[in-house]
mmCIF file of C-alpha atoms and ligand atoms in Angstrom:
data_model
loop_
_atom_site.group_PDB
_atom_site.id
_atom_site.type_symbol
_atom_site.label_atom_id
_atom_site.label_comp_id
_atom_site.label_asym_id
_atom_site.label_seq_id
_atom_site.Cartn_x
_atom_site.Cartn_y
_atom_site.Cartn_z
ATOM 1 C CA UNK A 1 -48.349 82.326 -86.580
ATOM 2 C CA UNK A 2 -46.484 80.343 -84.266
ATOM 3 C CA UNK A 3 -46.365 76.479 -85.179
ATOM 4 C CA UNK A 4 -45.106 73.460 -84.017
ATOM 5 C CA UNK A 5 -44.045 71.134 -86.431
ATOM 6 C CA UNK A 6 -43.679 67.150 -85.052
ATOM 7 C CA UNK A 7 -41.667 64.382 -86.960
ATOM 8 C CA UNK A 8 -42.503 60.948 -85.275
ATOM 9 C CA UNK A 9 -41.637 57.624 -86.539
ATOM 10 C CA UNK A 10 -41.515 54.088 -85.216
ATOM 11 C CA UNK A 11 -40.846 50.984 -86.840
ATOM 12 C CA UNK A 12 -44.774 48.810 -86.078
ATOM 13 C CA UNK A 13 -43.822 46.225 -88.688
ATOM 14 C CA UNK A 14 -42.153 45.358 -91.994
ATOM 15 C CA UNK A 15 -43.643 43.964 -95.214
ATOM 16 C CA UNK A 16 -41.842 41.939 -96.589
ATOM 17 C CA UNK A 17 -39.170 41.524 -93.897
ATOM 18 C CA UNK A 18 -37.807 44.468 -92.709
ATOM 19 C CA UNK A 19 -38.147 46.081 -96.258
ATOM 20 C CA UNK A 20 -40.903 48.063 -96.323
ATOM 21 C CA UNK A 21 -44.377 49.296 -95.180
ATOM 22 C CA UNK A 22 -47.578 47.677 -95.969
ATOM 23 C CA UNK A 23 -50.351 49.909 -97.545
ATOM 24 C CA UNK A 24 -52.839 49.218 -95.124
ATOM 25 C CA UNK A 25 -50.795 49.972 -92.883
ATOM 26 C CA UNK A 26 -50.206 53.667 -94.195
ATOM 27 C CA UNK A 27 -53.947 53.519 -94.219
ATOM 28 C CA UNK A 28 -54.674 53.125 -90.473
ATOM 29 C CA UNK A 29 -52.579 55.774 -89.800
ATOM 30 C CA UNK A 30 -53.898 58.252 -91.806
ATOM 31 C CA UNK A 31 -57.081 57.628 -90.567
ATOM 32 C CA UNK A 32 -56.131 57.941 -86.926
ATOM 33 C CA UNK A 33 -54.879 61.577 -87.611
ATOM 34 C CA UNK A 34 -57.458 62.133 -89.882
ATOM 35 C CA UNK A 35 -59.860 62.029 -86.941
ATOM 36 C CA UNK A 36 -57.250 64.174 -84.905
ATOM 37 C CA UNK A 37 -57.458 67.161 -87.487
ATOM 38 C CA UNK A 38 -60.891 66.944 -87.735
ATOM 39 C CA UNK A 39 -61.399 67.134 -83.628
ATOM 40 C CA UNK A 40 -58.968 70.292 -83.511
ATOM 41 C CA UNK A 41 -55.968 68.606 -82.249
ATOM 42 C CA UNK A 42 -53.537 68.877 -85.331
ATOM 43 C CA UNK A 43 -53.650 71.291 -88.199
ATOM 44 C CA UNK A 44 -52.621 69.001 -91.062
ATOM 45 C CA UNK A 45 -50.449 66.180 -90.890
ATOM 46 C CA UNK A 46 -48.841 63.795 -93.404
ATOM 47 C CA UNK A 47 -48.489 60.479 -93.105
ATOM 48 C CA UNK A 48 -45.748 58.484 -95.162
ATOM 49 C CA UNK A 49 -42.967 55.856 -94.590
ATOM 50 C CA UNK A 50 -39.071 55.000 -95.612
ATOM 51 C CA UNK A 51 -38.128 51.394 -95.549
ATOM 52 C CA UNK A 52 -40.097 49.240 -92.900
ATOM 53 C CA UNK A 53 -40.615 52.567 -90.721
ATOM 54 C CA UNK A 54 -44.018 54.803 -90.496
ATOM 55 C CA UNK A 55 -43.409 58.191 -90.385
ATOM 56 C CA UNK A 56 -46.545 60.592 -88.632
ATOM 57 C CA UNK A 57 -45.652 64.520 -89.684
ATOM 58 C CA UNK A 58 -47.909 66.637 -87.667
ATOM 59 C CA UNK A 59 -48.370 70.591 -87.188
ATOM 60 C CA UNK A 60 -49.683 71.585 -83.762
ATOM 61 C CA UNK A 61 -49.755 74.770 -81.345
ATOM 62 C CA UNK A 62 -49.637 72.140 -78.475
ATOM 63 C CA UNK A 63 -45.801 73.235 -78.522
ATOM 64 C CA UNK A 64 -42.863 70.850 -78.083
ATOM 65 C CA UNK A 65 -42.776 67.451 -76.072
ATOM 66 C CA UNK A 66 -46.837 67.650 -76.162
ATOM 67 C CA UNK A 67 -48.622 65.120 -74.322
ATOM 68 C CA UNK A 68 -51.862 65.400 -76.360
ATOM 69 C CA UNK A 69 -49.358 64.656 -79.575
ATOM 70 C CA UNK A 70 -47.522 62.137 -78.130
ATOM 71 C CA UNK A 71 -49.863 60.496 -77.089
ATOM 72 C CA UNK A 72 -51.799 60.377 -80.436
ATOM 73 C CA UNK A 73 -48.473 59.275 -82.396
ATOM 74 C CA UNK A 74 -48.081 56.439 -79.498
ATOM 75 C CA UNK A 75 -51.872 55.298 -79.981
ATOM 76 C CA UNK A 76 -51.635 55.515 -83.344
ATOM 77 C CA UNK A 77 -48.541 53.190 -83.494
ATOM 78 C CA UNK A 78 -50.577 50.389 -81.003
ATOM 79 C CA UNK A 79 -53.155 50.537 -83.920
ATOM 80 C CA UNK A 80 -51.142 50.200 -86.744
ATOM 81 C CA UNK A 81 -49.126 47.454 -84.353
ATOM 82 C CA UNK A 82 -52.734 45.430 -83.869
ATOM 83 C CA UNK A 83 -53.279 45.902 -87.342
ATOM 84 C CA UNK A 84 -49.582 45.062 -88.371
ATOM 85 C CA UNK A 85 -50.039 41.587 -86.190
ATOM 86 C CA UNK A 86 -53.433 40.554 -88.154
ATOM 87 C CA UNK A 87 -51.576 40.830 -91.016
ATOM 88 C CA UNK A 88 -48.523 39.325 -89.514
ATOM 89 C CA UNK A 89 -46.235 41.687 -90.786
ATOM 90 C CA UNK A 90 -42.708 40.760 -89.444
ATOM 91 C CA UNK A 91 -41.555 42.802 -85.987
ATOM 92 C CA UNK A 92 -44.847 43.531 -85.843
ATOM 93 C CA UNK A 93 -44.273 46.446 -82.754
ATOM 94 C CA UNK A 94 -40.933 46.409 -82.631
ATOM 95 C CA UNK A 95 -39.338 50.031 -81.410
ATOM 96 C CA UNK A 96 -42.367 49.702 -78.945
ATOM 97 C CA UNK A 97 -40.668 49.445 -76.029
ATOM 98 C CA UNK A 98 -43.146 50.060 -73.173
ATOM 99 C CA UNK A 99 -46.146 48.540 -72.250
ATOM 100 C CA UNK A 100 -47.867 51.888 -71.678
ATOM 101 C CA UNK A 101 -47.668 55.383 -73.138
ATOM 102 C CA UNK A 102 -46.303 57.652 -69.776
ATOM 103 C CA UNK A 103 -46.283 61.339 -70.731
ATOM 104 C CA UNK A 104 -44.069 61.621 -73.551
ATOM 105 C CA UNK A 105 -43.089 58.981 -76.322
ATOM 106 C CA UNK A 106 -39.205 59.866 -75.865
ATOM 107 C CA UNK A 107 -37.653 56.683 -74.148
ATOM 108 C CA UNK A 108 -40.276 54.544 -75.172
ATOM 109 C CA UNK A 109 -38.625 53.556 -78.418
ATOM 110 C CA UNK A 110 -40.000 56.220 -81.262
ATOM 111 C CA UNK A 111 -38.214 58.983 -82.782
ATOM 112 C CA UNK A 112 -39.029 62.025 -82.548
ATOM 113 C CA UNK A 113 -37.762 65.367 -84.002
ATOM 114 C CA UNK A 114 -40.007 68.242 -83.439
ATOM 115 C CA UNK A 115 -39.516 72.599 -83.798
ATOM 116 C CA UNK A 116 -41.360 75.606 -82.602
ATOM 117 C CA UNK A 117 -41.452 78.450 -84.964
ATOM 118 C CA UNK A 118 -42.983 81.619 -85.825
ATOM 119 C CA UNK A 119 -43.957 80.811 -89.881
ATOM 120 C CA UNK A 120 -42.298 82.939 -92.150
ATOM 121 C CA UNK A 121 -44.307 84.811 -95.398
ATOM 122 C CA UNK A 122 -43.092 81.318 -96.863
ATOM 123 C CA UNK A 123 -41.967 78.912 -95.145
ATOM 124 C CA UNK A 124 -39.476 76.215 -96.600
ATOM 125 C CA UNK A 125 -39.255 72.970 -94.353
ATOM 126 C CA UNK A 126 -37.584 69.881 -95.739
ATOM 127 C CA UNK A 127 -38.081 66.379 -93.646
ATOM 128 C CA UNK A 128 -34.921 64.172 -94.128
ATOM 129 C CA UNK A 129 -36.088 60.510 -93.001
ATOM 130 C CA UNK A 130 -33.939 57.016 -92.898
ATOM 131 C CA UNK A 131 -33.619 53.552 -92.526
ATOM 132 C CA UNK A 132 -31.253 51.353 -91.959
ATOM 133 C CA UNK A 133 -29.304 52.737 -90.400
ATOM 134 C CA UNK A 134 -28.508 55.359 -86.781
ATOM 135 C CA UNK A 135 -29.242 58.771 -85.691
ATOM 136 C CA UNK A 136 -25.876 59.978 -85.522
ATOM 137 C CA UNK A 137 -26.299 59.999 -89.529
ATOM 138 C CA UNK A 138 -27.111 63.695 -89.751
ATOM 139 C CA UNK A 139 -24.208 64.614 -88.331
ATOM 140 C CA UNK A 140 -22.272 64.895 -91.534
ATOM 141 C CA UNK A 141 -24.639 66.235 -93.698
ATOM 142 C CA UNK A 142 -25.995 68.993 -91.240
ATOM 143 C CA UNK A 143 -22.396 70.087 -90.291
ATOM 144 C CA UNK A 144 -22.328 70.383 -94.182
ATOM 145 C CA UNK A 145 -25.042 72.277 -94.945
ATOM 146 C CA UNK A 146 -25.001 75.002 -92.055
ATOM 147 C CA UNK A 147 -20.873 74.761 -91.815
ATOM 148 C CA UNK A 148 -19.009 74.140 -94.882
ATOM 149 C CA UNK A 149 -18.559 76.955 -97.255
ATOM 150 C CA UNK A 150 -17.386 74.729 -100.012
ATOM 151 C CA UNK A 151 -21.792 73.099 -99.355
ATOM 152 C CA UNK A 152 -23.290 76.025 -98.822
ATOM 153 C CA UNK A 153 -22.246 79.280 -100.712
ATOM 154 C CA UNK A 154 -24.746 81.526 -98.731
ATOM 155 C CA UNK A 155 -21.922 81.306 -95.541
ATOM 156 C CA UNK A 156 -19.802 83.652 -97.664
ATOM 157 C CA UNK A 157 -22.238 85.750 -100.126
ATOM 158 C CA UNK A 158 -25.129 85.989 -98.143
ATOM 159 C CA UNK A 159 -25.642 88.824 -95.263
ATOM 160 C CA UNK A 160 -28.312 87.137 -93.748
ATOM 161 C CA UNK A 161 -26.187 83.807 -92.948
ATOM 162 C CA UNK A 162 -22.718 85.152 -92.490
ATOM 163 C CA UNK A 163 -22.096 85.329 -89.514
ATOM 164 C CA UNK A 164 -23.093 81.352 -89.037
ATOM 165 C CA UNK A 165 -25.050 79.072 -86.725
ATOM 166 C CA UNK A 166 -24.907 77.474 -83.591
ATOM 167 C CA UNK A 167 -25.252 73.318 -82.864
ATOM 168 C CA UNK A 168 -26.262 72.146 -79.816
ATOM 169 C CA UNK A 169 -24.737 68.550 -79.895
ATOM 170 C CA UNK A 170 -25.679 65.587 -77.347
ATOM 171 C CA UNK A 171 -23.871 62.981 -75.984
ATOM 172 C CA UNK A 172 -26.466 59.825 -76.544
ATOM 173 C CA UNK A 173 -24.319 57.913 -74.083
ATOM 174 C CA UNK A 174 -23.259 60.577 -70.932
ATOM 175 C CA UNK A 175 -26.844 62.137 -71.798
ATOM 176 C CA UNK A 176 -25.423 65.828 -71.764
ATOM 177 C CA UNK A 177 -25.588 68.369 -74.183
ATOM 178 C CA UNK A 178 -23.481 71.117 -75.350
ATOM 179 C CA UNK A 179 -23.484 74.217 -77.826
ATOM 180 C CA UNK A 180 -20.646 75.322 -80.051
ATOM 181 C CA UNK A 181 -20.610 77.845 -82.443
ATOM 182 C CA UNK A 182 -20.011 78.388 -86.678
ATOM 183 C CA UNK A 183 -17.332 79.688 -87.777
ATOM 184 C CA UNK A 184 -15.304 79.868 -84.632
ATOM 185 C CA UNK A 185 -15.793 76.119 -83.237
ATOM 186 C CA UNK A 186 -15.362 74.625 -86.142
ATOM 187 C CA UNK A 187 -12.246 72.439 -85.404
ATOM 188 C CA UNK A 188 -13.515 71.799 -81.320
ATOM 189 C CA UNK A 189 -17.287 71.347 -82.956
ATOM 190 C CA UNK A 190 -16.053 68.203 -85.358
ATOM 191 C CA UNK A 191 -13.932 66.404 -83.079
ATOM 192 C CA UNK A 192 -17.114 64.896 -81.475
ATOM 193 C CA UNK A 193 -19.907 65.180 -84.973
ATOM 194 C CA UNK A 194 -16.658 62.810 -86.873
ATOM 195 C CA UNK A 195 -18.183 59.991 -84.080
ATOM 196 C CA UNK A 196 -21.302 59.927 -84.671
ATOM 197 C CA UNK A 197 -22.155 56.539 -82.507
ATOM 198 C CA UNK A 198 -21.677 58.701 -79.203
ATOM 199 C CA UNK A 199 -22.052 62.343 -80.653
ATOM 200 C CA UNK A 200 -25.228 63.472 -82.459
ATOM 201 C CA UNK A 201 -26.513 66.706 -83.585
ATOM 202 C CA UNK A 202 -30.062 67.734 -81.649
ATOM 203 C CA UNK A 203 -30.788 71.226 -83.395
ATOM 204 C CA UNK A 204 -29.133 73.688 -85.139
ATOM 205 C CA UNK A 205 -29.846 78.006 -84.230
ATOM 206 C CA UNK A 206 -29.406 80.704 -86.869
ATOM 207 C CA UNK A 207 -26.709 82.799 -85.042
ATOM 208 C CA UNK A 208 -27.748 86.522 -85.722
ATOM 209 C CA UNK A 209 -31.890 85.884 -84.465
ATOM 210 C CA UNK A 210 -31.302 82.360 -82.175
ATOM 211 C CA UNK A 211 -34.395 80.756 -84.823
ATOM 212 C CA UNK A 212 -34.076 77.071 -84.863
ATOM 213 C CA UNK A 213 -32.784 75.822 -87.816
ATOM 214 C CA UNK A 214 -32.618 71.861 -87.791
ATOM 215 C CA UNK A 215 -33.625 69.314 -85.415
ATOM 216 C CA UNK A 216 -33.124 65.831 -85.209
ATOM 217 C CA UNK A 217 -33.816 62.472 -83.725
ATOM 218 C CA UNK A 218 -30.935 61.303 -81.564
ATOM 219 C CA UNK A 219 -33.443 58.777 -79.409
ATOM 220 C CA UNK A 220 -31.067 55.665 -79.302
ATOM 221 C CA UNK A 221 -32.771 52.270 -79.208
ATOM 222 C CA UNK A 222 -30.406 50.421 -77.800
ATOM 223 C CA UNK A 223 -29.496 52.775 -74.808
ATOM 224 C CA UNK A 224 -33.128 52.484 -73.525
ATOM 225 C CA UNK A 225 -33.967 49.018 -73.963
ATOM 226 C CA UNK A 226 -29.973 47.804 -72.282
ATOM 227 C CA UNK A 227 -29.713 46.128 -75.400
ATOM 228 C CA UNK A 228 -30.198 46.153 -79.224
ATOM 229 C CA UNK A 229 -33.324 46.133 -80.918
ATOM 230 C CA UNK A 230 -32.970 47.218 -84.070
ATOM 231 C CA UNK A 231 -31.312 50.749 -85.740
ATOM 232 C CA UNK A 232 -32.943 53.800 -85.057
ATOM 233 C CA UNK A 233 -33.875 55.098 -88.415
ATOM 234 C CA UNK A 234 -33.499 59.068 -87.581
ATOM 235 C CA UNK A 235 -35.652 61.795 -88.710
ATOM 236 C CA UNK A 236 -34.417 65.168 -89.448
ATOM 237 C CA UNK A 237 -36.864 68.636 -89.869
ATOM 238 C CA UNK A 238 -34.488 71.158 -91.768
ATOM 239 C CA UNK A 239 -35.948 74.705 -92.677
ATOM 240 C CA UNK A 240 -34.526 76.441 -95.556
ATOM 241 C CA UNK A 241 -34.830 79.416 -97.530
ATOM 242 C CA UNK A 242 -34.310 83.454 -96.805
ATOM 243 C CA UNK A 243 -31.886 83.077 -93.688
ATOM 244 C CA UNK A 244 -31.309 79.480 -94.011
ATOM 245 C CA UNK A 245 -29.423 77.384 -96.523
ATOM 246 C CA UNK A 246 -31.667 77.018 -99.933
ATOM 247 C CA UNK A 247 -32.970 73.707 -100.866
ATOM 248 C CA UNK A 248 -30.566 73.270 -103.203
ATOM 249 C CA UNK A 249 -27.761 73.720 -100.439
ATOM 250 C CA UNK A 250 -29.559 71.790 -97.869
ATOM 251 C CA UNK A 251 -29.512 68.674 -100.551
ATOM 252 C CA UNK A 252 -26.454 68.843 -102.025
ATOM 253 C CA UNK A 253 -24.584 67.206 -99.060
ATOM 254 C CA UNK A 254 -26.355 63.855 -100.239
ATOM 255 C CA UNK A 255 -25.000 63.670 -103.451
ATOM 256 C CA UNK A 256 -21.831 62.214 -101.986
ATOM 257 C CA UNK A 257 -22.955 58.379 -100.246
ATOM 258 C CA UNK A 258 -21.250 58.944 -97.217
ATOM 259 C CA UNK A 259 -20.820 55.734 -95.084
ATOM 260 C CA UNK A 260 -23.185 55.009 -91.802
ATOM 261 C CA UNK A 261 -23.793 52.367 -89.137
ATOM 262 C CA UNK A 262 -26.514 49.811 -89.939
ATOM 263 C CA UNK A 263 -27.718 47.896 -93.011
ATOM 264 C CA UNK A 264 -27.831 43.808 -92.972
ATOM 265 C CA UNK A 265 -28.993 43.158 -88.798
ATOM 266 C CA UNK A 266 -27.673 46.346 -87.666
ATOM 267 C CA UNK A 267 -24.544 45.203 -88.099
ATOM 268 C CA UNK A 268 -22.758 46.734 -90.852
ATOM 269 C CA UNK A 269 -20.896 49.830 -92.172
ATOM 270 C CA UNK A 270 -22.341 50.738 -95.723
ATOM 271 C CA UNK A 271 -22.937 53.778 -97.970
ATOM 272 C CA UNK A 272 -26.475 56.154 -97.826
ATOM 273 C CA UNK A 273 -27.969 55.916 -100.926
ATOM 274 C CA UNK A 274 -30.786 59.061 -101.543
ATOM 275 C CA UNK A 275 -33.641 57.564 -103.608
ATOM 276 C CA UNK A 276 -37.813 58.924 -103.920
ATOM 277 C CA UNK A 277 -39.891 57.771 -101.674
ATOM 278 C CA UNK A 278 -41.024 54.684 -103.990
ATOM 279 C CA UNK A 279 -37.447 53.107 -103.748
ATOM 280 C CA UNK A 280 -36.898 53.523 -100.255
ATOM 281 C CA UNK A 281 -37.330 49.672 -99.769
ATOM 282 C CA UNK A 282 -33.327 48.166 -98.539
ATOM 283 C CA UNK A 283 -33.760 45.142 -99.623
ATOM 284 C CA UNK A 284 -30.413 44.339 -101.244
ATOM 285 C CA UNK A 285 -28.732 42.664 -98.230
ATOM 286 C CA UNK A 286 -31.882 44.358 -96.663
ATOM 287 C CA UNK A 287 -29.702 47.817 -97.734
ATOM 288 C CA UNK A 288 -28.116 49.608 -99.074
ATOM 289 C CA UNK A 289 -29.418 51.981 -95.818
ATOM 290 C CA UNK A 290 -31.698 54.651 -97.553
ATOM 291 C CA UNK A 291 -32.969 58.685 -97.005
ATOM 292 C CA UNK A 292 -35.778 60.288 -98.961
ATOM 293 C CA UNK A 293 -36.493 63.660 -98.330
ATOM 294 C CA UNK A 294 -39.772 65.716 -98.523
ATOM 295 C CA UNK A 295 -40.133 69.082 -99.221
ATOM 296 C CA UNK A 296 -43.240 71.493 -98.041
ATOM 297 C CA UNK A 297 -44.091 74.629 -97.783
ATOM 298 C CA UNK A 298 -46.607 75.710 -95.190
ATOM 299 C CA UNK A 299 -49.444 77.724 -95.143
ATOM 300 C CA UNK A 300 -50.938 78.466 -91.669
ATOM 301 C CA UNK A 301 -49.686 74.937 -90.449
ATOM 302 C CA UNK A 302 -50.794 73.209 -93.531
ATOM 303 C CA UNK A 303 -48.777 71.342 -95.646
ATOM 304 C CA UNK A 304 -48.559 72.537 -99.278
ATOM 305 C CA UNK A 305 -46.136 69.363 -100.517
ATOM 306 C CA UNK A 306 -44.871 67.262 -100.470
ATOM 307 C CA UNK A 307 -42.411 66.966 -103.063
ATOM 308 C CA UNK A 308 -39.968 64.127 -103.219
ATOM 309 C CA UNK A 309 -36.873 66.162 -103.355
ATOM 310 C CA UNK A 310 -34.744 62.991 -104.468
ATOM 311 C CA UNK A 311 -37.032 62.348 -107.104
ATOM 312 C CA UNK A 312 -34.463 63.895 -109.639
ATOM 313 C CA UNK A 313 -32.211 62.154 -111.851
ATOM 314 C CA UNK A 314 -29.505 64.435 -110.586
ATOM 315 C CA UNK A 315 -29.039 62.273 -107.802
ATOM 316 C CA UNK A 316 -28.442 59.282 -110.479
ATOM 317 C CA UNK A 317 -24.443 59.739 -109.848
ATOM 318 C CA UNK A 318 -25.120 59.279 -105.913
ATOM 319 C CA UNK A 319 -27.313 56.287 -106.160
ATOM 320 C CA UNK A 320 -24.498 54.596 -108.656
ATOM 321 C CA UNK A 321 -21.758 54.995 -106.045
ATOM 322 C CA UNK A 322 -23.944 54.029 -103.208
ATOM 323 C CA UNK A 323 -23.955 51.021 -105.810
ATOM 324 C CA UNK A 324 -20.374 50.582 -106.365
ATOM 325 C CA UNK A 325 -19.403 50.970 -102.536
ATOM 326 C CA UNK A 326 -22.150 48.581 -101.435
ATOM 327 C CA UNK A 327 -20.876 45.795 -104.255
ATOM 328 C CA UNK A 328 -16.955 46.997 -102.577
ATOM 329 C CA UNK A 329 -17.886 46.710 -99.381
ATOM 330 C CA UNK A 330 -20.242 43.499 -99.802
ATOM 331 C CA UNK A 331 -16.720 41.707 -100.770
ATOM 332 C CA UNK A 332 -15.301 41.760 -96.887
ATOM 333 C CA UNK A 333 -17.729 39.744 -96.026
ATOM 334 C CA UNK A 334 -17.679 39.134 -91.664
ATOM 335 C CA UNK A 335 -14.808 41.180 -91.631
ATOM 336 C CA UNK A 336 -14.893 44.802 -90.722
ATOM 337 C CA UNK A 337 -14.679 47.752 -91.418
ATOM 338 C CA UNK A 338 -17.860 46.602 -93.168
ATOM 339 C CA UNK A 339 -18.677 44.370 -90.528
ATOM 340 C CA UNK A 340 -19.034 47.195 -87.342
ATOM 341 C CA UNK A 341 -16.725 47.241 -84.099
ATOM 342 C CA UNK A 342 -17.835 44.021 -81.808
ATOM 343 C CA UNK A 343 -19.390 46.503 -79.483
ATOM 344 C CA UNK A 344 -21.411 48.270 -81.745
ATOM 345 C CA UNK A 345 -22.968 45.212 -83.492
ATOM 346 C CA UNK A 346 -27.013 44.755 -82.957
ATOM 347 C CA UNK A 347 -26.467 40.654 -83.793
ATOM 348 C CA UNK A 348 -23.660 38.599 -82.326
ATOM 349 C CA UNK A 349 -22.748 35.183 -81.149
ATOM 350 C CA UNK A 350 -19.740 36.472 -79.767
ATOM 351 C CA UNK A 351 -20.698 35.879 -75.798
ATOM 352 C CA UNK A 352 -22.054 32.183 -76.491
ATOM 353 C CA UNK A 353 -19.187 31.007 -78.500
ATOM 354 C CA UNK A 354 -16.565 32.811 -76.355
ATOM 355 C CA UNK A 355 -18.357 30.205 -73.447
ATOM 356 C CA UNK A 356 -18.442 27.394 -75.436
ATOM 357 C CA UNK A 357 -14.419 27.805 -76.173
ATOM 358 C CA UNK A 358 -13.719 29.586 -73.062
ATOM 359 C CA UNK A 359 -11.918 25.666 -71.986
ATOM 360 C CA UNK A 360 -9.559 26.132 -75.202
ATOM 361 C CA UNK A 361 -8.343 29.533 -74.708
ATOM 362 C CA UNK A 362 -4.503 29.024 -73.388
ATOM 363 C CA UNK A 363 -2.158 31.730 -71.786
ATOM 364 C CA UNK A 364 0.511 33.323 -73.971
HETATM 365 C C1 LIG B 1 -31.585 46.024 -89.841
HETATM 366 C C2 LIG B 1 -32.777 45.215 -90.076
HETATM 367 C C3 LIG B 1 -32.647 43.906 -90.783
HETATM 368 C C4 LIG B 1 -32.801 42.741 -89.804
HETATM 369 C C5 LIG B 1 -32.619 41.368 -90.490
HETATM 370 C C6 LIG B 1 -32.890 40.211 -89.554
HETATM 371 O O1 LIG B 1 -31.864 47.177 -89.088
HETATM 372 O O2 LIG B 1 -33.860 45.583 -89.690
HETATM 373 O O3 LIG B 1 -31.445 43.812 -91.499
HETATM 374 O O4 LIG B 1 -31.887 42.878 -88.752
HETATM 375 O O5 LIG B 1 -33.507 41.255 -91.575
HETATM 376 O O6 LIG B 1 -34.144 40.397 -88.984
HETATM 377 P P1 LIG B 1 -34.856 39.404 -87.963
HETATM 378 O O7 LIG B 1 -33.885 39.139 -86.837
HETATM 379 O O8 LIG B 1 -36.073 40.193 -87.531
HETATM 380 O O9 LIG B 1 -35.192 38.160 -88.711
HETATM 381 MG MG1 LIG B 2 -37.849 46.565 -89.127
HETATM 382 MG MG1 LIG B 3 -36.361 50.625 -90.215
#
């Protein structure tokens, strides 16, 4: 049965601050695709959140980039952004960035991460959602989990993944797109995925059959609004299983806290802590930036799941770290590296006080 599976998120409003979701909130949604399933439109969908962003995960056989779907997600985000302002919820709307849904809700602020696929007798999909922090955050653990033989053992003892995969990579800032291939590319492939501000994975292909493998948000607020407006908080569909890395493989990348643009205003360098879906609320220094994962398996389009795949105390160790680094880190202060590059900074004062002391700036 061919499916098409849809990750959209936006960030309508935060409760409290930019900290989390409001139940209510979850509510609205929920009812809005509720109605959606029931007219025939989606096949199941699950509605849940990470942080201060709602996440709408939808199966379809409206294929990719569907109007009918995007549209729905967009409408249902204007609800939940009316409701969100009753309850004056802070940002209330805030990666709504047009006036008016036009075809497609890519460029108007949400993520999106979405797949076509023919379902396998069981089919293994893990959703990988943030906040806090940018969408060139996959880059490391993806390159991990369908790259890196010392992640993911199946590259060297399984038949069915040994000869590798293929990434098709996009440059968020040139807007072009390239693919580059596992083994062989390996060295060419990570001189752009080790900067993730400018290079960010789209989807990954399993080599020997071309079947998509991953795909990702790499929608980038700040390049369509001209300016910043907040992090983008990716989304990331992974399948796994049979030709693709097991869960276990797939998650094990997250046990190390790697460090990522965003936390406190957008601003900052910090680590990314895995946690369930009940403690994805940054609110210490409104961080450290957060993933949950869930876990499915489908049946016909409908979700069997989820399970909260860092619900498990063997992620303890990584959520210490993340700890450790973010109490390290903390101690710079203004300065960076925890403070980002001037130019990649969401907040900053720097053009109004260069102004105001423009007059005391002397040649040297
Ligand atoms: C970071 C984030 C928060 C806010 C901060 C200030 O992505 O969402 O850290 O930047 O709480 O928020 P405002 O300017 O809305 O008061
Ligand atoms: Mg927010
Ligand atoms: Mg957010």
């Amino acid at each position: 049965m061919e499916i098409t599976l849809s990750a959209i998120k936006a960030d309508i409003g935060g409760y409290v601050g930019h900290s989390s979701s409001h139940p209510d909130i979850l509510k609205r949604a929920e009812e809005e695709l509720a109605q959606a399933k029931k007219q025939g439109m989606l096949i199941d969908y699950h509605v849940t959140r990470c942080g201060d962003d709602l996440q709408l995960i939808m199966t379809h056989q409206q294929g990719e980039e569907s109007e009918k779907v995007h549209k729905l997600a967009w409408d249902t985000f204007v609800e939940c952004t009316n409701l969100a302002k009753k309850l004056k919820l802070h940002g209330a709307g805030q990666d709504l960035l047009a006036d008016a849904f036009s075809g497609n809700v890519r460029g108007m602020g949400p993520g999106v991460a979405e797949m076509q696929f023919t379902e396998r007798q069981a089919e293994t999909i893990i959703i990988f959602m943030a906040d806090k922090t940018a969408s060139g955050a996959w880059n490391l653990p993806l390159y991990k989990m369908f790259a890196d033989p010392f992640n993911t053992i199946g590259l060297v003892i399984a038949s069915n993944m040994h000869s590798g995969f293929t990434f098709e990579i996009h440059d968020v800032k040139e807007h072009k797109k390239i693919r580059l291939s596992s083994p062989e590319e390996i060295y060419d492939m990570l001189v752009f995925l080790g900067a993730p501000g400018r290079y960010a994975i789209k989807a990954v292909y399993h080599k020997d059959t071309g079947e998509i493998a991953a795909a990702s948000s790499t929608d980038r607020l700040s390049m369509m609004a001209g300016r910043y407006v907040g992090k983008d908080d990716p989304v990331c569909v992974v399948r796994s299983q049979g030709k693709f890395p097991a869960v276990g493989e797939i998650l094990e990348p997250f046990t190390f806290p790697y460090i990522v643009e965003g936390w406190m205003r957008g601003s900052h360098h910090g680590p990314l802590m895995p946690v369930a879906v009940r403690d994805s609320n940054p609110s210490r220094f409104d961080g450290p930036p957060r993933v949950i994962a869930a876990g499915f398996q489908l049946a016909d389009g409908k979700f069997i799941g989820p399970r909260d795949l860092f619900d498990d105390p063997a992620f303890d160790e990584a959520r210490h770290q993340a700890n450790v680094i973010a109490d390290y880190l903390r101690r710079m202060g203004p300065f960076e590296p925890h403070r980002l590059p001037l130019e990649e900074m969401e907040y900053t004062t720097m053009p109004e006080v260069m102004k105001k002391l423009a007059p005391r700036f002397e040649q040297i």
